[in-house]
XYZ file of C-alpha atoms in Angstrom:
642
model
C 31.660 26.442 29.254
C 30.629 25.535 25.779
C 27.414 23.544 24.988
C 25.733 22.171 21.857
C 22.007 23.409 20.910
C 19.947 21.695 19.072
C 17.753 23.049 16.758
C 15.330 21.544 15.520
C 13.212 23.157 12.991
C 9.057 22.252 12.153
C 8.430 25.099 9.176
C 6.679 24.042 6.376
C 7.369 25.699 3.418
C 6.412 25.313 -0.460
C 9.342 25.915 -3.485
C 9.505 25.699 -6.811
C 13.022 24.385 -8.830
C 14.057 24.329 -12.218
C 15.312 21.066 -13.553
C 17.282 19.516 -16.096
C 15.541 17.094 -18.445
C 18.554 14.075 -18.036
C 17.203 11.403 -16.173
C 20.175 9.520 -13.766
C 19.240 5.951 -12.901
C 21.064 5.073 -9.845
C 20.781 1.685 -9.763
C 23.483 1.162 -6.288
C 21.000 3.319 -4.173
C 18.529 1.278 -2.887
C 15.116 2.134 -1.637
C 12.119 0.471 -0.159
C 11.207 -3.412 -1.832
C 8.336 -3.120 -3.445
C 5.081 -5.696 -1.906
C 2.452 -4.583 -4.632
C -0.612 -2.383 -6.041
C -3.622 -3.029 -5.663
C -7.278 -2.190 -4.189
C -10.008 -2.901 -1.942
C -13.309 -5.636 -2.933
C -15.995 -4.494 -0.391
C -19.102 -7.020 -0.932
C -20.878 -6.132 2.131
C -21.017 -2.689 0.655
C -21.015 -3.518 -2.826
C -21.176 -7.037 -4.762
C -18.549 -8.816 -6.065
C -16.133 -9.046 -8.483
C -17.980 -11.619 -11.104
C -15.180 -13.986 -12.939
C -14.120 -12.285 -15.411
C -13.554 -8.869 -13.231
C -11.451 -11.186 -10.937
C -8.944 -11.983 -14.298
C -9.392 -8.487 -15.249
C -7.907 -7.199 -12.083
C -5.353 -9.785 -10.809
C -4.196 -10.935 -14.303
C -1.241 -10.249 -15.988
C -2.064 -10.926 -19.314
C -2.464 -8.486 -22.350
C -4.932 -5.384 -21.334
C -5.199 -6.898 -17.967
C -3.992 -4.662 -14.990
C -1.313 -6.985 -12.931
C -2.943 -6.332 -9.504
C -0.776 -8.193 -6.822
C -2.676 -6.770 -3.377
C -6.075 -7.579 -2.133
C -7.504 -5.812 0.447
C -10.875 -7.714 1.894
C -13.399 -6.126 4.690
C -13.710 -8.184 8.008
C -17.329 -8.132 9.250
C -18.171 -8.131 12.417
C -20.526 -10.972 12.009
C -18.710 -14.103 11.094
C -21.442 -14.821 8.654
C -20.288 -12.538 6.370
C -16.960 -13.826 5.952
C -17.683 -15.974 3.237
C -18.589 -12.603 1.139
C -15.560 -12.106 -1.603
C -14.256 -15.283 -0.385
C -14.488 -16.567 -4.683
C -12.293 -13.324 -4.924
C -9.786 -13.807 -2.279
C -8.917 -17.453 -3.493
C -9.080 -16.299 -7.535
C -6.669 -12.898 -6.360
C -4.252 -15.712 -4.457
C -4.276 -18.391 -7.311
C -2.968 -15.480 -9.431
C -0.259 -14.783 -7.179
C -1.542 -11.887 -5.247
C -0.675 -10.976 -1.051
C -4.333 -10.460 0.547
C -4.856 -8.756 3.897
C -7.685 -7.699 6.028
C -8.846 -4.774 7.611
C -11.791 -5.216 10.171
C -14.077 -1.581 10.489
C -16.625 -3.110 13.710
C -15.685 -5.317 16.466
C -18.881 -7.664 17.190
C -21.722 -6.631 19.309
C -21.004 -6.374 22.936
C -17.354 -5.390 22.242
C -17.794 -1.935 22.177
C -19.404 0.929 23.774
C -20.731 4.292 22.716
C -19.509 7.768 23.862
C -21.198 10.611 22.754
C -22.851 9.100 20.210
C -19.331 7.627 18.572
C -18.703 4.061 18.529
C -15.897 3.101 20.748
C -13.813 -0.402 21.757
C -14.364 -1.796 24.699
C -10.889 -2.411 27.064
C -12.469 -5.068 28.815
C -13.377 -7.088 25.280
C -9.583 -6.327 23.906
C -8.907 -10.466 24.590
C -12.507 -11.596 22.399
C -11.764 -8.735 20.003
C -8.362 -10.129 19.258
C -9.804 -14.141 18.990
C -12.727 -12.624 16.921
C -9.739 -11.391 14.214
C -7.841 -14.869 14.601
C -10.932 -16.272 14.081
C -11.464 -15.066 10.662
C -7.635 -16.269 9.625
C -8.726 -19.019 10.542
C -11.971 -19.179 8.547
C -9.975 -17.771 5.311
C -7.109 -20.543 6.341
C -9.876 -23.386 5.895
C -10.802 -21.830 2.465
C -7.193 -21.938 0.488
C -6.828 -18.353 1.389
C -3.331 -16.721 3.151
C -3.860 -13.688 5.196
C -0.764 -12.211 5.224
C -1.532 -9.574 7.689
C -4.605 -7.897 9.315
C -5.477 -4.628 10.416
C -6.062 -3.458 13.961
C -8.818 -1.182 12.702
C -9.993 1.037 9.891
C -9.768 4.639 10.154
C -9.816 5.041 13.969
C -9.438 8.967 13.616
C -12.522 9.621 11.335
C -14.743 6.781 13.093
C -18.149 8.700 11.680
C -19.865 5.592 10.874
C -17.387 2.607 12.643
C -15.262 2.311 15.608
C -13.246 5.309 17.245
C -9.646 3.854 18.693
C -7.163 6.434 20.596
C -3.923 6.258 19.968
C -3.097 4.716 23.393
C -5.950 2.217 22.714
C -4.445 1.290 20.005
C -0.340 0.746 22.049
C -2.248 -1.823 24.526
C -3.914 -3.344 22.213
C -0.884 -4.512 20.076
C 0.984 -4.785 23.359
C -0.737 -7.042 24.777
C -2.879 -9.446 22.222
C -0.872 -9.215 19.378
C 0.320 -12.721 19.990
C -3.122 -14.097 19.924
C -3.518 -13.547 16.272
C -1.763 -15.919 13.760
C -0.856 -13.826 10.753
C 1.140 -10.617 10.948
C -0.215 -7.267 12.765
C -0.430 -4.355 10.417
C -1.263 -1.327 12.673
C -4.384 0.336 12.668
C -4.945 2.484 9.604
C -5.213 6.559 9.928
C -7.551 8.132 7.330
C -5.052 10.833 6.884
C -1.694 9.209 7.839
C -1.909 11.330 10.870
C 1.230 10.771 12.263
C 0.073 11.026 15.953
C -1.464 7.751 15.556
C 1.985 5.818 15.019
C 4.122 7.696 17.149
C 3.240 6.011 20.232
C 3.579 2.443 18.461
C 7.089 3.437 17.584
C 8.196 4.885 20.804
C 6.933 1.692 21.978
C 9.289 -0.762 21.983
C 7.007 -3.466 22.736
C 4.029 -2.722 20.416
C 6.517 -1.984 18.183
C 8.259 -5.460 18.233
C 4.308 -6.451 18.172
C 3.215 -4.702 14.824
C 4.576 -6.215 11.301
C 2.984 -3.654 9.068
C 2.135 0.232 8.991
C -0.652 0.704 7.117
C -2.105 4.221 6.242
C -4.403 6.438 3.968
C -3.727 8.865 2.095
C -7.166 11.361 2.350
C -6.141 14.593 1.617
C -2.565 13.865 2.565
C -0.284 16.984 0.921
C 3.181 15.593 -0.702
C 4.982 17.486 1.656
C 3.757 15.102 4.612
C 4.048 12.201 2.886
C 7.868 11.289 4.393
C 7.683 10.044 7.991
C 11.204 10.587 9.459
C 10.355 8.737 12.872
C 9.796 5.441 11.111
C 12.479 5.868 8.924
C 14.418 6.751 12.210
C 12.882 3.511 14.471
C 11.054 1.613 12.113
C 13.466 -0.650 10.840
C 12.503 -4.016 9.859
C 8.857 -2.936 9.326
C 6.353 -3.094 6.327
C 5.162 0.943 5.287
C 1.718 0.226 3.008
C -0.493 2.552 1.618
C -3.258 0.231 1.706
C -6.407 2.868 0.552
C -6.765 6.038 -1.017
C -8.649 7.548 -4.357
C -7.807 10.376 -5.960
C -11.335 11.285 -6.821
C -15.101 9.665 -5.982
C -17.041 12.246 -8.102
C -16.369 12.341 -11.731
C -16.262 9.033 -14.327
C -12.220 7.262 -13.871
C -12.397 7.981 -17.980
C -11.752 11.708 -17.604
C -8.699 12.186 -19.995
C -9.347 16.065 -21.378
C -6.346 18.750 -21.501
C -8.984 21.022 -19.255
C -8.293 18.882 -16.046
C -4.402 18.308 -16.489
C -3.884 20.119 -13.580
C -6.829 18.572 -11.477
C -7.908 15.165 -9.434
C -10.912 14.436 -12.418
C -7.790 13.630 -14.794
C -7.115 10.065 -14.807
C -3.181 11.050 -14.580
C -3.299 11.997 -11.644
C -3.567 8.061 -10.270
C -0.400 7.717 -11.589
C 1.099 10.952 -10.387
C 0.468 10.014 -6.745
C 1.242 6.404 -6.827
C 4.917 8.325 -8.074
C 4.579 10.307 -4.871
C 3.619 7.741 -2.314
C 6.524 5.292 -3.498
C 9.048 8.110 -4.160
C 8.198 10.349 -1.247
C 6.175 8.237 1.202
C 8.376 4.974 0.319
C 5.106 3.402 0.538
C 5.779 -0.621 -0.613
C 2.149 -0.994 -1.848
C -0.477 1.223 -3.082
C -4.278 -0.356 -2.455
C -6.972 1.819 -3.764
C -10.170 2.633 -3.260
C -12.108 0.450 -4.673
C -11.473 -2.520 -7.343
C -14.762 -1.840 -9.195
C -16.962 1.452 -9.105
C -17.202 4.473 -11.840
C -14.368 6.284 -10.035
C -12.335 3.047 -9.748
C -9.978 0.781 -11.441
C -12.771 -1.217 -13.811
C -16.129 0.654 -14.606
C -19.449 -0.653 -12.479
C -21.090 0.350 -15.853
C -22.986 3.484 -14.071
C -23.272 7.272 -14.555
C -20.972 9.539 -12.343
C -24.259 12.123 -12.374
C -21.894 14.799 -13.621
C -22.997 14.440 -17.841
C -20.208 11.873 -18.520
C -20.594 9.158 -20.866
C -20.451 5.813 -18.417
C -18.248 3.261 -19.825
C -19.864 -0.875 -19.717
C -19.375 -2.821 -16.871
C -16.591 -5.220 -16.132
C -14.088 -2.703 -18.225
C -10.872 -1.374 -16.913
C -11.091 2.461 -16.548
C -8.035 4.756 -17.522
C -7.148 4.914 -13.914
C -7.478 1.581 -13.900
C -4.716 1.307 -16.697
C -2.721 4.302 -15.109
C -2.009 1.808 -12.372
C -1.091 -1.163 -14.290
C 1.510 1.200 -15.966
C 3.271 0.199 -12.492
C 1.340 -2.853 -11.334
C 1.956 -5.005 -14.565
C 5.913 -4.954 -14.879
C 7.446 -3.477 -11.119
C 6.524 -6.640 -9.544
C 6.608 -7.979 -5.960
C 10.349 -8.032 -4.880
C 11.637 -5.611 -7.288
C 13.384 -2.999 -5.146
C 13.582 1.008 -6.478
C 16.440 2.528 -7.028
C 17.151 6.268 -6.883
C 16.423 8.260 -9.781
C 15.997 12.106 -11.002
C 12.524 12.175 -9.728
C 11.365 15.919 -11.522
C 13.306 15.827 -14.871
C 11.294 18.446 -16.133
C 7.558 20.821 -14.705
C 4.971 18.119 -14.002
C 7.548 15.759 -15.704
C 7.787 12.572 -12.710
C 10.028 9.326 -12.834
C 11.102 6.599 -10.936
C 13.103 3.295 -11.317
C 13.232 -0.155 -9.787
C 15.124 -3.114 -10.247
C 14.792 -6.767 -9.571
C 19.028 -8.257 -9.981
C 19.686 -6.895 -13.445
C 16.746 -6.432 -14.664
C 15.268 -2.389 -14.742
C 11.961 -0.516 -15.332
C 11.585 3.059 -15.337
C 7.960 4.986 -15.149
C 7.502 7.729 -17.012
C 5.135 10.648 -16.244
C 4.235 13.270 -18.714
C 1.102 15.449 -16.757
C 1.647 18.436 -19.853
C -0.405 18.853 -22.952
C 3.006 18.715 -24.725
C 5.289 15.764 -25.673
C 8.774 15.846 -23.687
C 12.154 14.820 -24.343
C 13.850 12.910 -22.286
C 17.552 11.187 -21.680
C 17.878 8.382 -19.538
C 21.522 7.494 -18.273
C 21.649 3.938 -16.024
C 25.218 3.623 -14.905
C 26.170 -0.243 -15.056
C 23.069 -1.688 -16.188
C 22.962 -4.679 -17.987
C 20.482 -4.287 -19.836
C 20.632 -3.119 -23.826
C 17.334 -3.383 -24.821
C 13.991 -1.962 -23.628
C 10.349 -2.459 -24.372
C 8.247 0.194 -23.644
C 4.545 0.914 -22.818
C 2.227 3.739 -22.701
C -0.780 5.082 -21.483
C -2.527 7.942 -23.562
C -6.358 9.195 -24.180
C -6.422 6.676 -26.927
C -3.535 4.260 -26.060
C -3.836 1.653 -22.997
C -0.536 0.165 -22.366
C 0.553 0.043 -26.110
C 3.790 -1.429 -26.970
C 6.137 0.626 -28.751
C 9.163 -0.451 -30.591
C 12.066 -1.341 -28.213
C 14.630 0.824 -27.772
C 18.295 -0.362 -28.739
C 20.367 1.360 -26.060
C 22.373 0.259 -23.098
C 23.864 2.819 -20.446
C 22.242 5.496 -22.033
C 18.954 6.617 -24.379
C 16.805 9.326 -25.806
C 12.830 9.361 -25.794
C 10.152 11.258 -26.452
C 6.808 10.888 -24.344
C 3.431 11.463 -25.702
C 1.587 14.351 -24.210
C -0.565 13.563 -20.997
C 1.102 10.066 -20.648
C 2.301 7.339 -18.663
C 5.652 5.247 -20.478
C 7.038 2.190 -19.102
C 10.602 1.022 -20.092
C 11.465 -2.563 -19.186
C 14.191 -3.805 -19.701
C 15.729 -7.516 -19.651
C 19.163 -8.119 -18.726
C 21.489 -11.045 -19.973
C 20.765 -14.520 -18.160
C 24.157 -14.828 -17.802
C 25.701 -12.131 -16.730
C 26.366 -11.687 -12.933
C 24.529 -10.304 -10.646
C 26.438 -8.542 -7.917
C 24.624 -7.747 -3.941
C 26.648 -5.415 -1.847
C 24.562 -6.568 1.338
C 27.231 -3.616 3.617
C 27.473 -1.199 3.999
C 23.943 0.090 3.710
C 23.136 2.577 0.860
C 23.764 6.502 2.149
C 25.239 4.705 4.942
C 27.249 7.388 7.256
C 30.999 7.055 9.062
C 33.227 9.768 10.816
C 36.253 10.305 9.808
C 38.890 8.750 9.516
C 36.515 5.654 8.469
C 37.222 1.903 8.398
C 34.578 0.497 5.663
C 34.036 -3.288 4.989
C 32.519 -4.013 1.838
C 30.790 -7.477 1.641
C 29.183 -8.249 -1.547
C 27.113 -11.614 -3.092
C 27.201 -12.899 -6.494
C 25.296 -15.247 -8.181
C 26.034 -16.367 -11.822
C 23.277 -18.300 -14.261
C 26.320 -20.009 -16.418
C 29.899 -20.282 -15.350
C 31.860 -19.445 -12.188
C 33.040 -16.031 -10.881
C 36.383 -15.667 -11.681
C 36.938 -12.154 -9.588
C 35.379 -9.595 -7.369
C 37.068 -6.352 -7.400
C 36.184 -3.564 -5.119
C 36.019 0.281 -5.995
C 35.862 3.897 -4.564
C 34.606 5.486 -7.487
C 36.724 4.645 -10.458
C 39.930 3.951 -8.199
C 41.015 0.405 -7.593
C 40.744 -0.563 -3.523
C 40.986 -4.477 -3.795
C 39.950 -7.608 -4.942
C 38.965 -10.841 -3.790
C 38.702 -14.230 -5.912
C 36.527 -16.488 -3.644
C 33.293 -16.142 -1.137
C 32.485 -14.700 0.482
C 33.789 -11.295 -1.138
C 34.864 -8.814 1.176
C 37.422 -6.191 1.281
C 37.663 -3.547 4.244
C 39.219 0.300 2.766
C 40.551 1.564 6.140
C 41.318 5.368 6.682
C 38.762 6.465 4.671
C 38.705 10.534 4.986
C 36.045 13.072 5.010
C 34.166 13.035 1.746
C 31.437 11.132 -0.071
C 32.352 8.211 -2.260
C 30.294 5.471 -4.320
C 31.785 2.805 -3.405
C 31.121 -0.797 -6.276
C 31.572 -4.444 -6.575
C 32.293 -5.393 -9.938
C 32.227 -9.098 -10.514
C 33.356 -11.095 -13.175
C 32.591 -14.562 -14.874
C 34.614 -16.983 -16.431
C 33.033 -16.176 -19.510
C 33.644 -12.607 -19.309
C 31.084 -10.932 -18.520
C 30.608 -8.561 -15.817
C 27.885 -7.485 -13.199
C 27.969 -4.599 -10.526
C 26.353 -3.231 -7.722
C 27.201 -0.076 -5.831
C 26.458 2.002 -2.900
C 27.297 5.834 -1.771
C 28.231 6.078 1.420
C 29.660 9.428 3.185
C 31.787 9.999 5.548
C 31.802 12.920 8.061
C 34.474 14.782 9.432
C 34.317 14.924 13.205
C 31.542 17.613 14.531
C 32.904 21.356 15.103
C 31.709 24.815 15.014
C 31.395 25.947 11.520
C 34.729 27.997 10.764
C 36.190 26.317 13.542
C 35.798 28.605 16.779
C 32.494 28.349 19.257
C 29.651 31.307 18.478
C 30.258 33.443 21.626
C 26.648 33.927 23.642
C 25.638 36.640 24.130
C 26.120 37.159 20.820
C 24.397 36.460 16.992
C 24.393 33.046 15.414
C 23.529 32.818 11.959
C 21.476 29.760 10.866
C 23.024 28.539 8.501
C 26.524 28.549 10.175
C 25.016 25.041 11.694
C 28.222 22.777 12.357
C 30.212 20.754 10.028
C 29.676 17.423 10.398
C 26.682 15.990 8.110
C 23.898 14.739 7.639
C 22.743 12.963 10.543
C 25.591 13.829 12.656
C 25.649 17.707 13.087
C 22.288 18.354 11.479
C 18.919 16.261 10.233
C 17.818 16.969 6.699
C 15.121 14.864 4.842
C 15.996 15.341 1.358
C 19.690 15.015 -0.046
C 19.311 18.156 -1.801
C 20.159 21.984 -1.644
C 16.399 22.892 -2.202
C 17.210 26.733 -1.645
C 19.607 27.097 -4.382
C 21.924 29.895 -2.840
C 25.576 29.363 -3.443
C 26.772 28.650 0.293
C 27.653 25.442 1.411
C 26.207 23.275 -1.564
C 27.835 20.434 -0.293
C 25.781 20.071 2.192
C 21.844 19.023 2.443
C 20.191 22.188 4.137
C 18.142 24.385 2.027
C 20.098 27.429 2.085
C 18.382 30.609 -0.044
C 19.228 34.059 -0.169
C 18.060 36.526 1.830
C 16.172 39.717 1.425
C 15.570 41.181 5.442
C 18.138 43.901 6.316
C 21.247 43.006 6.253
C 20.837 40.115 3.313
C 22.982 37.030 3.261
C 21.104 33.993 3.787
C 18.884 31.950 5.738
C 17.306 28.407 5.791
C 14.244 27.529 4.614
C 11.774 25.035 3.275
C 11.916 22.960 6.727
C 10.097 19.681 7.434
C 8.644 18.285 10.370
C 11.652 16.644 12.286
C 14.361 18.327 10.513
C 16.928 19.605 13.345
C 20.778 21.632 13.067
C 23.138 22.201 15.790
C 25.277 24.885 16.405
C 28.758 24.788 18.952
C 28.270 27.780 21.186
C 30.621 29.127 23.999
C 28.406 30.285 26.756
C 31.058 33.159 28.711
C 29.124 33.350 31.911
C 26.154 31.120 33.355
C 22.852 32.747 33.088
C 19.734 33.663 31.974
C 19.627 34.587 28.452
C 16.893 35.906 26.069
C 16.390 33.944 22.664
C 15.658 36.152 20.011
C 14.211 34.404 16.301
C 14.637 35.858 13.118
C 11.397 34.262 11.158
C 9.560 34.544 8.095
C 6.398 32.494 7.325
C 3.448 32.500 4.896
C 1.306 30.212 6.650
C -0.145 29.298 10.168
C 0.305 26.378 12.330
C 4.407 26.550 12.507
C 6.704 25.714 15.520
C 10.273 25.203 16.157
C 11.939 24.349 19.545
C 15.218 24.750 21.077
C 17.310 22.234 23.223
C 21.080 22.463 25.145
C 22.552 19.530 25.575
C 19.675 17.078 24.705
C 17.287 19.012 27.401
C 14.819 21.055 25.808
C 14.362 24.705 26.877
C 12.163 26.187 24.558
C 9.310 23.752 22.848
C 6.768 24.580 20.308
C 7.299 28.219 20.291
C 5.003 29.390 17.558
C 6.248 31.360 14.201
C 3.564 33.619 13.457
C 2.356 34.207 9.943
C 4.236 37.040 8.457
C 2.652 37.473 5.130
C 5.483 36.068 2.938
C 8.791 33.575 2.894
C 10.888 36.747 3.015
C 8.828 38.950 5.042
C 10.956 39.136 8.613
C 9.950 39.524 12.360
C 11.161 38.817 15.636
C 10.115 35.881 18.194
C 11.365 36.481 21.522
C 12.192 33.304 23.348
């Protein structure tokens, strides 16, 4: 009898790659829509922003920072809700989203266990009026709250309220509907993932819950991607809605010593570039607007000897954020991009129609060259900003170039190229298939597209696999199905043009699988050895589940395919897979000779603690969590019996 095992593998591992220093704009793959950036104003905790801090933050005028989110504190007594309210209503007359996160229910609404505040069950109906309630107050005062919080930080609830996980499920299941505004889930400290997994294997609270909202405390990059709600999550909102990168040293720090550490003011910028290219965060909210650490100054000392700079100013992290915050505004969507040109070198691009802006990261005490190719832009002219020790978003000369340009960037810097496409040129939405979308073989792909035109009238739409011709279509709504499609992976574009010539595309990759089989062909015999990384053919998605679209392991098997294949050192050599993340499964097409009992021998290597990986046949699971000890090394071998 033959059966299919899954695999699935949950070893972390850390790498290091070499890259080029060409930077590919991709502006067909589509990412996450971008909400905003922003941070918190706390007034029950700390006063308020005074006028001019409120234009400061919120205002998108020269040396202001372009903030588009407000978060505001919901007190558990109602008389406090008027605190920040002058903020909330300047944030929203500037054309910022504000939301709500409440850290108390009111008194009588909770109990205590063990000295830890905790909800009360019994008060989850008044708990859910008290939050509609407030909408209601900040309704009657001009102000839109777009969504509120279930509760702050219910996994570090030192000083507030303690929710489980399950708390949290029938809560949103079952009083959701008594709040007008959207539900944005409660918010982990540490976007611990164990507090959304219930609420997306849920499919009530999910249907219940608008927004995920998380922190980022002491978060590593590698966790930052959340396969499950990329997997069910559909249709939701993923914010980062509070994080700093430091609370101890002066937001000024801008000294060559600390390029490599949280006091630079960089570093704000290098892990808003991680949440939105790694997390896919939509928004990034820090903490707070206004403190020494912060985005503009409170004007006093960080008590470590630094200079503190006069209150009411913007800070450098302040003006690290508004590299993004001032010019990828709400709606623009990001594209894919070479994310690590170069060491410490950290991009990403976004687009809003035909319009384009790429950020720039430089965290090296030298300048670095870079070349920036954009495939079918329209654009052929960019402006550019930057952020250095002495510059704060200083305009450069534009850059004359089109499809493809040089730069330099300044050492320890932050660049922003916008760029401005032609009013009238068109501007092309395939709306299917999805980006990366996946097909077996043979395929039968319809490609539906919108254009919109500022002068003229389309006079064609014509449809391609790459550079080869498929079809055309000369009135809406476009469409053109390629049928037969075989194995392979293909960027498929809509290229539209007007009646006065000019021309406007969008494109999309899509792959296509041939059908699932052993690798080489023929079922691995059991008993018998099966190496990993004969997984079967079949792709991404389909015969295995990898989280980046890259070969991180560099050895030169299979490099068509996503897992991280290295070379291997234990007796024997050849390869092996490595640098695993949490969720990431393969499957192999065995041919079982005899029923049985069989012993499951591993083959691992690990330099670190805490790993599992479990086994499954046929979708049951029959070995779960088994634990990879720490060997000492990533190529230092041992057996696991299973």
């Amino acid at each position: 009898m033959k059966k299919n095992i899954l695999v699935c593998l949950w070893l972390m591992c850390c790498y290091s790659v070499a890259f080029s220093q060409t930077v590919t704009v991709n502006l067909s793959s589509t990412k996450q829509v971008i909400k905003g950036f922003g941070g918190i104003n706390h007034p029950s905790w700390y006063s308020d922003l005074t006028a001019a801090e409120r234009d400061l933050a919120f205002g998108n005028g020269t040396g202001q920072l372009g903030l588009t989110v407000l978060r505001k504190y919901v007190s558990d007594n109602s008389s406090e809700w008027n605190l920040g309210l002058a903020t909330a209503q300047r944030a929203q007359a500037l054309g910022a989203t504000v939301f709500s996160t409440p850290w108390n229910p009111p008194a009588g609404m909770f109990i205590t266990v063990n000295g830890v505040k905790r909800i009360n069950p019994a008060t989850y109906s008044q708990y859910a009026d008290h939050l509609n309630s407030y909408v209601t107050f900040m309704k009657k005062n001009n102000v839109d709250i777009y969504a509120i919080s279930v509760q702050n930080e219910p996994d570090y609830a030192k000083e507030w309220t303690e929710w489980s996980p399950q708390e949290c499920v029938n809560f949103i299941k079952g009083y959701a509907s008594r709040i007008n505004c959207k539900l944005m889930t409660p918010e982990s400290f540490q976007y611990r993932k164990n507090m959304y997994d219930p609420i997306l294997n849920d499919a009530t609270a999910l249907a219940n819950v608008a927004v995920f909202g998380a922190h980022l405390y002491g978060t590593q990059y590698a966790d930052f991607p959340y396969p499950l709600f990329v997997q069910k999550g559909a249709g939701k909102e993923l914010w980062m809605t509070e994080v700093y990168t430091d609370s101890k040293y002066d937001a000024n720090i801008w000294s060559d010593a600390y390029i490599n550490d949280s006091r630079h003011a960089l570093k704000v910028a290098e892990h808003i570039h991680y949440a939105l290219v790694q997390g896919q965060f939509q928004t990034y909210v820090y903490w707070p607007i206004r403190r020494f650490y912060a985005l503009i100054h409170d004007g006093k000392s960080d008590g470590q000897g630094n200079t503190a700079a006069a209150a009411g100013s913007a800070t450098k992290r302040g003006y690290c954020m508004a590299q993004f915050s001032k010019w990828v505004r709400p709606g623009y969507v990001r594209v894919d991009a070479t994310a690590n040109p170069a060491t410490n070198v950290f991009v990403s691009a976004y687009k809003n129609n035909n319009d384009v802006v790429i950020v720039a990261i430089n965290k090296t005490t030298s300048a670095k060259t870079l070349t920036f190719s954009i495939p079918g832009t329209q654009v052929t002219s960019w402006e550019n900003y930057t952020k250095t020790a002495s510059k704060n978003l200083a305009k450069g000369t534009n850059i004359n170039g089109s499809t493809s340009f040089q730069v330099t960037l300044d050492a320890a810097s932050v660049t922003t190229f916008v760029g401005k496409a032609s009013t009238d040129a068109p501007v092309v939405t395939i709306t299917a298939p999805a980006s990366d979308a996946v097909y077996p073989a043979p395929a039968s792909i319809t490609i539906n597209a919108t254009v919109t035109v500022g002068t003229g009238t389309i006079s064609n739409v014509q449809f391609f696999n790459g550079t080869t011709l498929l079809g055309d279509d000369a009135s809406a709504p476009y469409s053109f199905t390629w049928t037969n499609a075989p194995a392979g992976s293909y960027s498929i574009c809509a290229v539209a043009t007007s009646s006065g010539g000019k021309t406007g595309q969008s494109c999309v990759t899509v792959k296509v699988n041939p059908a699932q089989a052993a690798y080489g062909g023929t079922p691995w015999p059991v008993p018998g050895k099966i190496e990993f990384e004969n997984y079967d053919v079949g792709g991404n998605g389909n015969a295995y589940l990898d989280n980046a679209a890259t070969n991180s392991g560099s050895a030169s098997f299979r490099t068509d395919e996503d897992v991280d294949i290295e070379n291997c050192t234990d007796v024997g050599t050849g390869y092996n897979i490595g640098y695993a993340t949490t969720g990431e499964w393969m499957e192999y097409t065995v041919n079982v000779a005899t029923a049985g009992k069989y012993d499951l021998t591993l083959r691992v290597a690990c330099n670190g603690d805490g790993r599992t990986l479990s086994v499954s046949a046929k979708d049951v699971t029959i070995a779960n969590n088994v634990a990879i000890p720490n060997t000492a090394g990533w190529q230092t071998w041992q057996d696991v019996k299973v």
